[in-house]
Coordinates of N, CA and C in Angstrom, one line a residue:
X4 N -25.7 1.9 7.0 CA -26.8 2.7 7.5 C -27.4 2.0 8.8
X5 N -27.6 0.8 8.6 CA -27.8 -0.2 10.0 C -27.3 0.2 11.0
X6 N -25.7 0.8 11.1 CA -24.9 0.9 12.5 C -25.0 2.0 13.0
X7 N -25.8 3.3 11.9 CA -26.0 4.5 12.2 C -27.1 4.6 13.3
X8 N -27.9 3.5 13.2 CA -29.5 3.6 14.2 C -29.0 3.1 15.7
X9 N -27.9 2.1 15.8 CA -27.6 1.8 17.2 C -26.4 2.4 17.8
X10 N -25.3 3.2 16.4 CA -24.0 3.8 17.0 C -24.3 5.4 16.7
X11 N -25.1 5.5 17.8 CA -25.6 7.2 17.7 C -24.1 8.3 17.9
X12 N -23.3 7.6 18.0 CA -21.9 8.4 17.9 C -21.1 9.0 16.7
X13 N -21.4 8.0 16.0 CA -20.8 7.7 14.4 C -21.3 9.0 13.6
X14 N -21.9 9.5 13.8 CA -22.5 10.5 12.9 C -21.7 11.8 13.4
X15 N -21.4 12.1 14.4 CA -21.0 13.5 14.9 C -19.7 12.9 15.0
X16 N -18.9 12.2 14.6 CA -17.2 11.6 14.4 C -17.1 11.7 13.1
X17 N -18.0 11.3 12.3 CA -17.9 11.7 10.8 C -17.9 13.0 10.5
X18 N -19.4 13.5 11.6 CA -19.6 15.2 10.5 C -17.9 16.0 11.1
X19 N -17.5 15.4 12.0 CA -16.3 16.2 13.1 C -15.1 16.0 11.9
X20 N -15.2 15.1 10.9 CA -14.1 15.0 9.9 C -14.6 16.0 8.1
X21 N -15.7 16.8 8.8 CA -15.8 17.4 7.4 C -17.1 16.8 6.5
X22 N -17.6 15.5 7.0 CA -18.3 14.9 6.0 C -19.7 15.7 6.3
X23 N -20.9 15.6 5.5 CA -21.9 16.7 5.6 C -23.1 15.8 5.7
X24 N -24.3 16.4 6.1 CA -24.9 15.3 6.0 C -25.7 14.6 5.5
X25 N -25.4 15.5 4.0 CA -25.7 14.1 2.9 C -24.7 12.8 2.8
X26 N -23.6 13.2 2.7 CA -22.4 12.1 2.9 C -22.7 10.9 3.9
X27 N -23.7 11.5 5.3 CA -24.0 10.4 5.9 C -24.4 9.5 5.1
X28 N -25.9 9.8 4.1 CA -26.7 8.5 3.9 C -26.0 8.0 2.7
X29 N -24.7 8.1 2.1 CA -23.9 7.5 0.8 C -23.6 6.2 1.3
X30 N -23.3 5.7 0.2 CA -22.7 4.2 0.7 C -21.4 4.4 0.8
X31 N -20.7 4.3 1.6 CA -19.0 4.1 2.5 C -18.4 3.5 1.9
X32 N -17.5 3.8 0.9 CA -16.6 3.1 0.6 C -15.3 3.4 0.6
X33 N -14.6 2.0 1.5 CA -13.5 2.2 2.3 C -12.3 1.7 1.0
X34 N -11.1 2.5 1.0 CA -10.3 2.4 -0.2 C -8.8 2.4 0.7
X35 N -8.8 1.1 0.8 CA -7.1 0.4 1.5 C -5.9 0.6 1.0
X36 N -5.1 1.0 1.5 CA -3.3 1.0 0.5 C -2.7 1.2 1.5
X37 N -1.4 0.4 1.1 CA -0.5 -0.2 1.1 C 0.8 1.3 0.5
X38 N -0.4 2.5 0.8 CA 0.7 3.5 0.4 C 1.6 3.8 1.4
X39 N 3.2 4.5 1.4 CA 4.2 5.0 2.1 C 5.0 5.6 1.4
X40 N 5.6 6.1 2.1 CA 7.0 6.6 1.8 C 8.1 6.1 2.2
X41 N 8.2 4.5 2.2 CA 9.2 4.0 2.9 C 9.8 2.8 1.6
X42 N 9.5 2.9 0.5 CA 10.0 2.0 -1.0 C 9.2 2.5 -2.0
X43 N 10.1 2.2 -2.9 CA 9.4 2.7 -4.5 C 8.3 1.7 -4.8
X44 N 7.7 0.3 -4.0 CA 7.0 0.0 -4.6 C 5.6 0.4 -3.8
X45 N 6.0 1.1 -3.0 CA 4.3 2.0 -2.0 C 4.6 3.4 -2.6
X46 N 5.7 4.2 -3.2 CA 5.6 5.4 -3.2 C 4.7 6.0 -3.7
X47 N 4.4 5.0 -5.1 CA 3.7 6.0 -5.7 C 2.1 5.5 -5.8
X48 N 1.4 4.6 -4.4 CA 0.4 4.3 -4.7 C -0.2 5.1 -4.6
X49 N -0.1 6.7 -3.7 CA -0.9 7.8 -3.3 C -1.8 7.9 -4.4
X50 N -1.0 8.3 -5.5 CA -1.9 8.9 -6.6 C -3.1 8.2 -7.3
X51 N -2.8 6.5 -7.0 CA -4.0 5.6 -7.2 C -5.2 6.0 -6.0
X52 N -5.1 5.9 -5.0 CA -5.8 6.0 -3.6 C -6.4 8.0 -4.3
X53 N -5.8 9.1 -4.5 CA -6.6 9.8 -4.9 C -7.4 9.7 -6.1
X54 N -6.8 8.9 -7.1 CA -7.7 8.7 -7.8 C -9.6 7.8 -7.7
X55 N -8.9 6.8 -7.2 CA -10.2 6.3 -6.5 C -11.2 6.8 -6.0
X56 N -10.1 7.7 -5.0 CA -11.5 8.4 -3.8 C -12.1 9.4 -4.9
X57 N -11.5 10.2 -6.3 CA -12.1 10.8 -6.5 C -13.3 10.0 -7.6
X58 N -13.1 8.9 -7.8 CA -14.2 7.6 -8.3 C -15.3 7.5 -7.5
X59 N -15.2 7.4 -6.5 CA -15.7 7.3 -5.8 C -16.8 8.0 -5.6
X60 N -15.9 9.3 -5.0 CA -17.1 10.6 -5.5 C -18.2 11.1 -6.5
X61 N -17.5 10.5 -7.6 CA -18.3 10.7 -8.8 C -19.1 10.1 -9.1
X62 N -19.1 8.6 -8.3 CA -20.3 7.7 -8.8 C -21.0 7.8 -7.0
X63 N -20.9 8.6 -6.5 CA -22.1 8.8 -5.6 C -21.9 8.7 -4.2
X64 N -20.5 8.1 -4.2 CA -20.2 7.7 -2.8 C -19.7 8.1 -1.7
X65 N -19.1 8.2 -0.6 CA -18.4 8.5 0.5 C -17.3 7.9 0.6
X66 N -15.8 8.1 0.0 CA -14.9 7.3 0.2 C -14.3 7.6 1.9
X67 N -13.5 6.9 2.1 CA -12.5 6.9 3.3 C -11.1 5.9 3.9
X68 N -10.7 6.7 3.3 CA -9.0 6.3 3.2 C -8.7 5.4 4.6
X69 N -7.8 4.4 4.2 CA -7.5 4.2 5.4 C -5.8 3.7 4.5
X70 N -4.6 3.0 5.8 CA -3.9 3.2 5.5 C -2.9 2.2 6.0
X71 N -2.2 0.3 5.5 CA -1.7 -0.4 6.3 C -0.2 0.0 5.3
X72 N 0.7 0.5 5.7 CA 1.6 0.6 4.5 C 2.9 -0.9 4.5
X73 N 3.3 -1.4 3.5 CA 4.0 -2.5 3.4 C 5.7 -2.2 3.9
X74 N 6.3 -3.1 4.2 CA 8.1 -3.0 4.1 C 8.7 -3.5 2.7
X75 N 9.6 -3.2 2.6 CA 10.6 -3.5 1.5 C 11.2 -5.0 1.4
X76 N 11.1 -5.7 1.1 CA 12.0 -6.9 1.3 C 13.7 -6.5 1.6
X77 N 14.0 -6.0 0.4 CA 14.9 -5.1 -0.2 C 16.2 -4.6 1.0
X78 N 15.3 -3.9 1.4 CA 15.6 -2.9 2.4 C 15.5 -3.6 3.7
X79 N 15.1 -4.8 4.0 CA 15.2 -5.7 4.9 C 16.7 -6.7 5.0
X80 N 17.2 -6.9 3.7 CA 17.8 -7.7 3.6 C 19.3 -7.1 4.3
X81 N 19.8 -8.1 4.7 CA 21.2 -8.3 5.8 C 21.5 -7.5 7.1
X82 N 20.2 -7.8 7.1 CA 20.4 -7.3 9.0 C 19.2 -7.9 9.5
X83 N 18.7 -7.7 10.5 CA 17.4 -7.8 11.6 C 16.4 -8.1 10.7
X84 N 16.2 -6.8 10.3 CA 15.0 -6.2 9.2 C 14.4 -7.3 8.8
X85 N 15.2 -8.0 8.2 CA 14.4 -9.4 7.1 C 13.3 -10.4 8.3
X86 N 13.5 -10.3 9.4 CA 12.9 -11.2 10.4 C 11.6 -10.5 10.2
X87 N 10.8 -9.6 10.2 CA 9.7 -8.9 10.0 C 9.2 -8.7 8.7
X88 N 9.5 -9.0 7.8 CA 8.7 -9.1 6.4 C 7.7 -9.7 6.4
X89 N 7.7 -11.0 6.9 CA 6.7 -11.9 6.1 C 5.7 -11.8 7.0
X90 N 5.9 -11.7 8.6 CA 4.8 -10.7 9.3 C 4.5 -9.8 9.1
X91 N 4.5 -8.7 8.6 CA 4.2 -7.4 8.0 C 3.2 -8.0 7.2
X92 N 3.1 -8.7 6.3 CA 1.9 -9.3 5.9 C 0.7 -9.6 6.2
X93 N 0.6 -10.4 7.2 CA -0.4 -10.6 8.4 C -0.5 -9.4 9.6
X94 N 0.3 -8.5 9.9 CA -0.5 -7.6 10.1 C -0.9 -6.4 9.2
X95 N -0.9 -6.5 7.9 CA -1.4 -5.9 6.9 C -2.6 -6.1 7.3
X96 N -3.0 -7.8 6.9 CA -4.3 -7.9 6.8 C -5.1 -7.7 8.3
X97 N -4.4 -8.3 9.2 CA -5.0 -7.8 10.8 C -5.5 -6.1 10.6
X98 N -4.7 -5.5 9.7 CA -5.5 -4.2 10.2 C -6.3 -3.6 8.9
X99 N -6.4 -4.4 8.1 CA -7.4 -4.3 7.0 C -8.8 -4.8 8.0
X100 N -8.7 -6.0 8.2 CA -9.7 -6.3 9.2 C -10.5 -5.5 10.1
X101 N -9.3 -5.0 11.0 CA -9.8 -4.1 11.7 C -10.4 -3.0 11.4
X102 N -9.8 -2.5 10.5 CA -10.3 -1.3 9.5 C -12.0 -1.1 9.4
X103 N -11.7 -2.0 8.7 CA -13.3 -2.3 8.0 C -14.3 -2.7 8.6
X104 N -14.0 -3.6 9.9 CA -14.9 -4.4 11.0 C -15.8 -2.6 12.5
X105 N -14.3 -2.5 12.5 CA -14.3 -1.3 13.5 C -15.6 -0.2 13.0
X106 N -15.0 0.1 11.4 CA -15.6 1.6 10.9 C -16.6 0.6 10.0
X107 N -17.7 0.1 10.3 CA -18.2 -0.4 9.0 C -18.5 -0.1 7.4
X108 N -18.2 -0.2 7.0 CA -18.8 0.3 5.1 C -19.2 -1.0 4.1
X109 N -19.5 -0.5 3.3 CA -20.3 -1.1 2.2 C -19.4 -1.5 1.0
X110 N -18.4 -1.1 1.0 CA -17.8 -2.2 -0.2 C -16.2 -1.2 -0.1
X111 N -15.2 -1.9 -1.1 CA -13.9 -1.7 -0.7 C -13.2 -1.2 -2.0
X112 N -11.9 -0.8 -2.2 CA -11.4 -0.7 -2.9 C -9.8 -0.6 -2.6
X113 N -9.5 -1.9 -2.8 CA -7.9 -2.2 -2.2 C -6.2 -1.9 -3.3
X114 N -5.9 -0.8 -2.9 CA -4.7 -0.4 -3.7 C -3.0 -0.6 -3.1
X115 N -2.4 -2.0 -3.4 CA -1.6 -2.2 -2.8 C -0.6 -2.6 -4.2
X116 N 1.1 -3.0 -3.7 CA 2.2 -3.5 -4.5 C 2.7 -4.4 -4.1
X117 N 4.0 -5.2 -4.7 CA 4.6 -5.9 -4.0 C 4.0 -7.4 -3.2
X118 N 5.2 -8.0 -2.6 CA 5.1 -9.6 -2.5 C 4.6 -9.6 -0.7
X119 N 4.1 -8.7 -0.2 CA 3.6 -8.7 1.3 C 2.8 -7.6 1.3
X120 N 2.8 -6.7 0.7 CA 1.3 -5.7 0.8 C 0.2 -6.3 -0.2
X121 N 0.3 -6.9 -1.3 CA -0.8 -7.1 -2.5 C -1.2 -8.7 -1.9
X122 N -0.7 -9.8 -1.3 CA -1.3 -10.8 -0.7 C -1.8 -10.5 0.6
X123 N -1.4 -9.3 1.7 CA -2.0 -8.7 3.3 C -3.2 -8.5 2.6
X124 N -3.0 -7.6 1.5 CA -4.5 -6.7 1.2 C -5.7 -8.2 0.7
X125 N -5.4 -8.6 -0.2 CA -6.1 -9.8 -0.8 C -6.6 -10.9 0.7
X126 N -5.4 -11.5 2.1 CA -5.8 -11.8 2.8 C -7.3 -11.0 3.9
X127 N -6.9 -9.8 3.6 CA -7.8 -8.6 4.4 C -9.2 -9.1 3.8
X128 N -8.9 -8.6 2.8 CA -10.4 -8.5 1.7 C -11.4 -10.1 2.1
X129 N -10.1 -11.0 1.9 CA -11.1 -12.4 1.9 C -11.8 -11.9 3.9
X130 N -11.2 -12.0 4.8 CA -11.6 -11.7 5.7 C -12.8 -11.0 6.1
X131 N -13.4 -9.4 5.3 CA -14.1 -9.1 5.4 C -15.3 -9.1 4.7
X132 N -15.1 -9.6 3.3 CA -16.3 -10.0 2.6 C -17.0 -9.2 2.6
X133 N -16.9 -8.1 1.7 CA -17.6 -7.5 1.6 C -17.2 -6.9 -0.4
X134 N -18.1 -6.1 -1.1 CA -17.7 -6.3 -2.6 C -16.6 -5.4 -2.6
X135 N -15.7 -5.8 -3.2 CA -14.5 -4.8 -3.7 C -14.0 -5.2 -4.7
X136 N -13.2 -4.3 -5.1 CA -11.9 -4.6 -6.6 C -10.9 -4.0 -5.6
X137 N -9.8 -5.0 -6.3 CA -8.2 -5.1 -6.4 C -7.5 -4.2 -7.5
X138 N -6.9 -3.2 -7.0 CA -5.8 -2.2 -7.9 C -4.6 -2.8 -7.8
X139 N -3.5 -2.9 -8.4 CA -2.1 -3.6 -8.1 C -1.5 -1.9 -8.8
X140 N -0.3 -2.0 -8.1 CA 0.7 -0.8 -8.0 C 1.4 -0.8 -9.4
X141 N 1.4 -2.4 -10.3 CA 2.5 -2.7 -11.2 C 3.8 -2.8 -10.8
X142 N 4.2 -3.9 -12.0 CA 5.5 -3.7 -11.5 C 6.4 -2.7 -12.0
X143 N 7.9 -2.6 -10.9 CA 8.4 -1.7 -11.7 C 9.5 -1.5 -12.6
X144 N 9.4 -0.4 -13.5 CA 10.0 -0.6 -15.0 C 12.0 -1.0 -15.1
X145 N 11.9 -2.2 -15.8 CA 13.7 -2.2 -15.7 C 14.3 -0.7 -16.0
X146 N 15.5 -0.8 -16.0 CA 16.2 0.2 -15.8 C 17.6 0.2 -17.3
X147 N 18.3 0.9 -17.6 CA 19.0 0.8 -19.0 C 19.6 -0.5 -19.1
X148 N 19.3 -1.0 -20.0 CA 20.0 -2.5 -20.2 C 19.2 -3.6 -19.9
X149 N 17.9 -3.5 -19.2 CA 17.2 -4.5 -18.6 C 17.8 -4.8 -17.3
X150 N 18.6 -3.5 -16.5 CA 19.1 -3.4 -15.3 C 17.8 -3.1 -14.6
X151 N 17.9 -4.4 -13.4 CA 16.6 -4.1 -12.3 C 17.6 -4.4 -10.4
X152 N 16.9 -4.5 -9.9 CA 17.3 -4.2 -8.2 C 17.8 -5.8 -8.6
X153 N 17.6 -6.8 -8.7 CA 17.7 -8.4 -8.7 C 19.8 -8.2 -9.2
X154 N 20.1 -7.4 -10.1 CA 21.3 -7.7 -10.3 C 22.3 -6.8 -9.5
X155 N 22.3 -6.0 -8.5 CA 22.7 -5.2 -7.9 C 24.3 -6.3 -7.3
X156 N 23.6 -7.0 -6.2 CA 24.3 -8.2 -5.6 C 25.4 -8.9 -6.9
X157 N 25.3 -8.7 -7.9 CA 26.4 -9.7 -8.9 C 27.0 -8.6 -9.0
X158 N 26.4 -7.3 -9.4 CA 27.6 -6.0 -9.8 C 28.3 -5.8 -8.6
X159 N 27.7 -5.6 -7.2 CA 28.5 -6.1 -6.3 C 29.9 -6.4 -5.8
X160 N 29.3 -7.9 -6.6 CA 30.6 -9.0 -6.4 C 31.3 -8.3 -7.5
X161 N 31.3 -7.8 -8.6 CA 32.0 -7.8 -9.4 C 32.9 -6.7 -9.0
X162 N 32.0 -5.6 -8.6 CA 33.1 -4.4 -7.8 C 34.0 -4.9 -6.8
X163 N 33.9 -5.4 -6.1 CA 34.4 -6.7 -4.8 C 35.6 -7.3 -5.6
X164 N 35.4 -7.5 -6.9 CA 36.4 -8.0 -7.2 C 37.3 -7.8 -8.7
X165 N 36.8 -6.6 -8.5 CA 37.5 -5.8 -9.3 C 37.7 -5.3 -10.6
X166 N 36.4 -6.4 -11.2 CA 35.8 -6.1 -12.5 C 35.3 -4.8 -13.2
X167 N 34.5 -4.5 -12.2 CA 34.4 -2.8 -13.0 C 34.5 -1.9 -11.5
X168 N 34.5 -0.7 -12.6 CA 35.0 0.5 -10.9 C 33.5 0.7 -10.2
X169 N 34.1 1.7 -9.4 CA 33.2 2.3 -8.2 C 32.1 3.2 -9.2
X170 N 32.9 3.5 -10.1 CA 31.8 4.5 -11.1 C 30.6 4.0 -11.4
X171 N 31.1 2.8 -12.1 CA 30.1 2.0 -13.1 C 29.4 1.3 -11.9
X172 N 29.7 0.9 -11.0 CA 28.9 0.1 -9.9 C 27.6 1.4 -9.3
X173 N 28.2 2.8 -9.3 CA 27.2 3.6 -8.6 C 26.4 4.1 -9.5
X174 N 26.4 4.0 -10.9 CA 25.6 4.2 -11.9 C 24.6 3.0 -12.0
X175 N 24.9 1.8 -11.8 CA 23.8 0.5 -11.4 C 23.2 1.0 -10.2
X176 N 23.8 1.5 -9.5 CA 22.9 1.7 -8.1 C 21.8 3.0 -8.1
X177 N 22.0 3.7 -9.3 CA 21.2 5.1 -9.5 C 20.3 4.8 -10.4
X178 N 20.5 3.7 -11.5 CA 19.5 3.2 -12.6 C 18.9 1.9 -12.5
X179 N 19.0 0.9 -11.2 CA 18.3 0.0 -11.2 C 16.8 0.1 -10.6
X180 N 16.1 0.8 -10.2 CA 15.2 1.1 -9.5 C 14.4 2.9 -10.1
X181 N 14.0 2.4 -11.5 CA 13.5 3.8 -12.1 C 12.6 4.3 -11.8

């Protein structure tokens, strides 16, 4: 409410996104993820991030989404790609920062997964100091056999070399990642 008396702009950028103007005088709470459509471990954070904001609502407040989404390790590996992972991290939190510093609010609610979006978000958070809770995406569930993405690379080798067919290798590749 502070930034509202000196950023006489803020109010007609908000009401310009739909907010009303009781919404002005709520307390802002900004709700971070690490959602995309670019890996199963951001896919499905959407549905946390709607749930929130609609927490949000219910206990009085103004949410407002914002959005640093994470890379794959995964989907990094054996090419270029992997050189940018572990920065993707740090600029997670650079724009969690920004986020929150830019649009001021009152407390946070960070919904992120994985080994470079759930430490960006946690780096963000410590940065801006302000109250929030941490959501984690979970991890995700093995697949038949206690088949997960980690054994892909040995089935692999084993198709490589002859141990089982192309069948059975593309059936690990359709059930490691449920």
């Amino acid at each position: 409410q502070d930034v509202r008396k000196v950023a006489p702009e803020m109010d007609p950028l908000l009401l310009g996104m739909g907010w009303s103007d009781a919404d002005l005088a709520k307390p802002k709470i900004f709700i971070e993820s690490t959602f995309g459509d670019s890996h199963p471990g951001s896919a499905h954070l959407f549905e946390l991030v709607e749930a929130a904001n609609q927490a949000v609502k219910d206990a009085g407040g103004r949410p407002a989404r914002y959005f640093a989404t994470d890379i794959c390790d995964g989907m990094a590996q054996g090419h270029d790609g992997i050189n940018y992972s572990l920065v993707s991290r740090d600029i997670i939190a650079n724009l969690i920062e920004i986020h929150a510093n830019a649009t001021p609010v009152d407390a946070g609610v960070f919904i992120a997964s994985c080994d470079k979006g759930l430490p960006g978000n946690l780096m963000g958070l410590g940065r801006v100091n302000i109250p929030s809770i941490v959501v984690t995406g979970g991890v995700m569930a093995a697949g038949p056999d206690g088949l997960t993405l980690d054994g892909i690379g040995k089935y692999s080798a084993m198709r490589t070399r002859g141990e089982i067919s192309d069948e059975k290798f593309q059936y690990y590749q359709h059930h490691a990642c449920p």
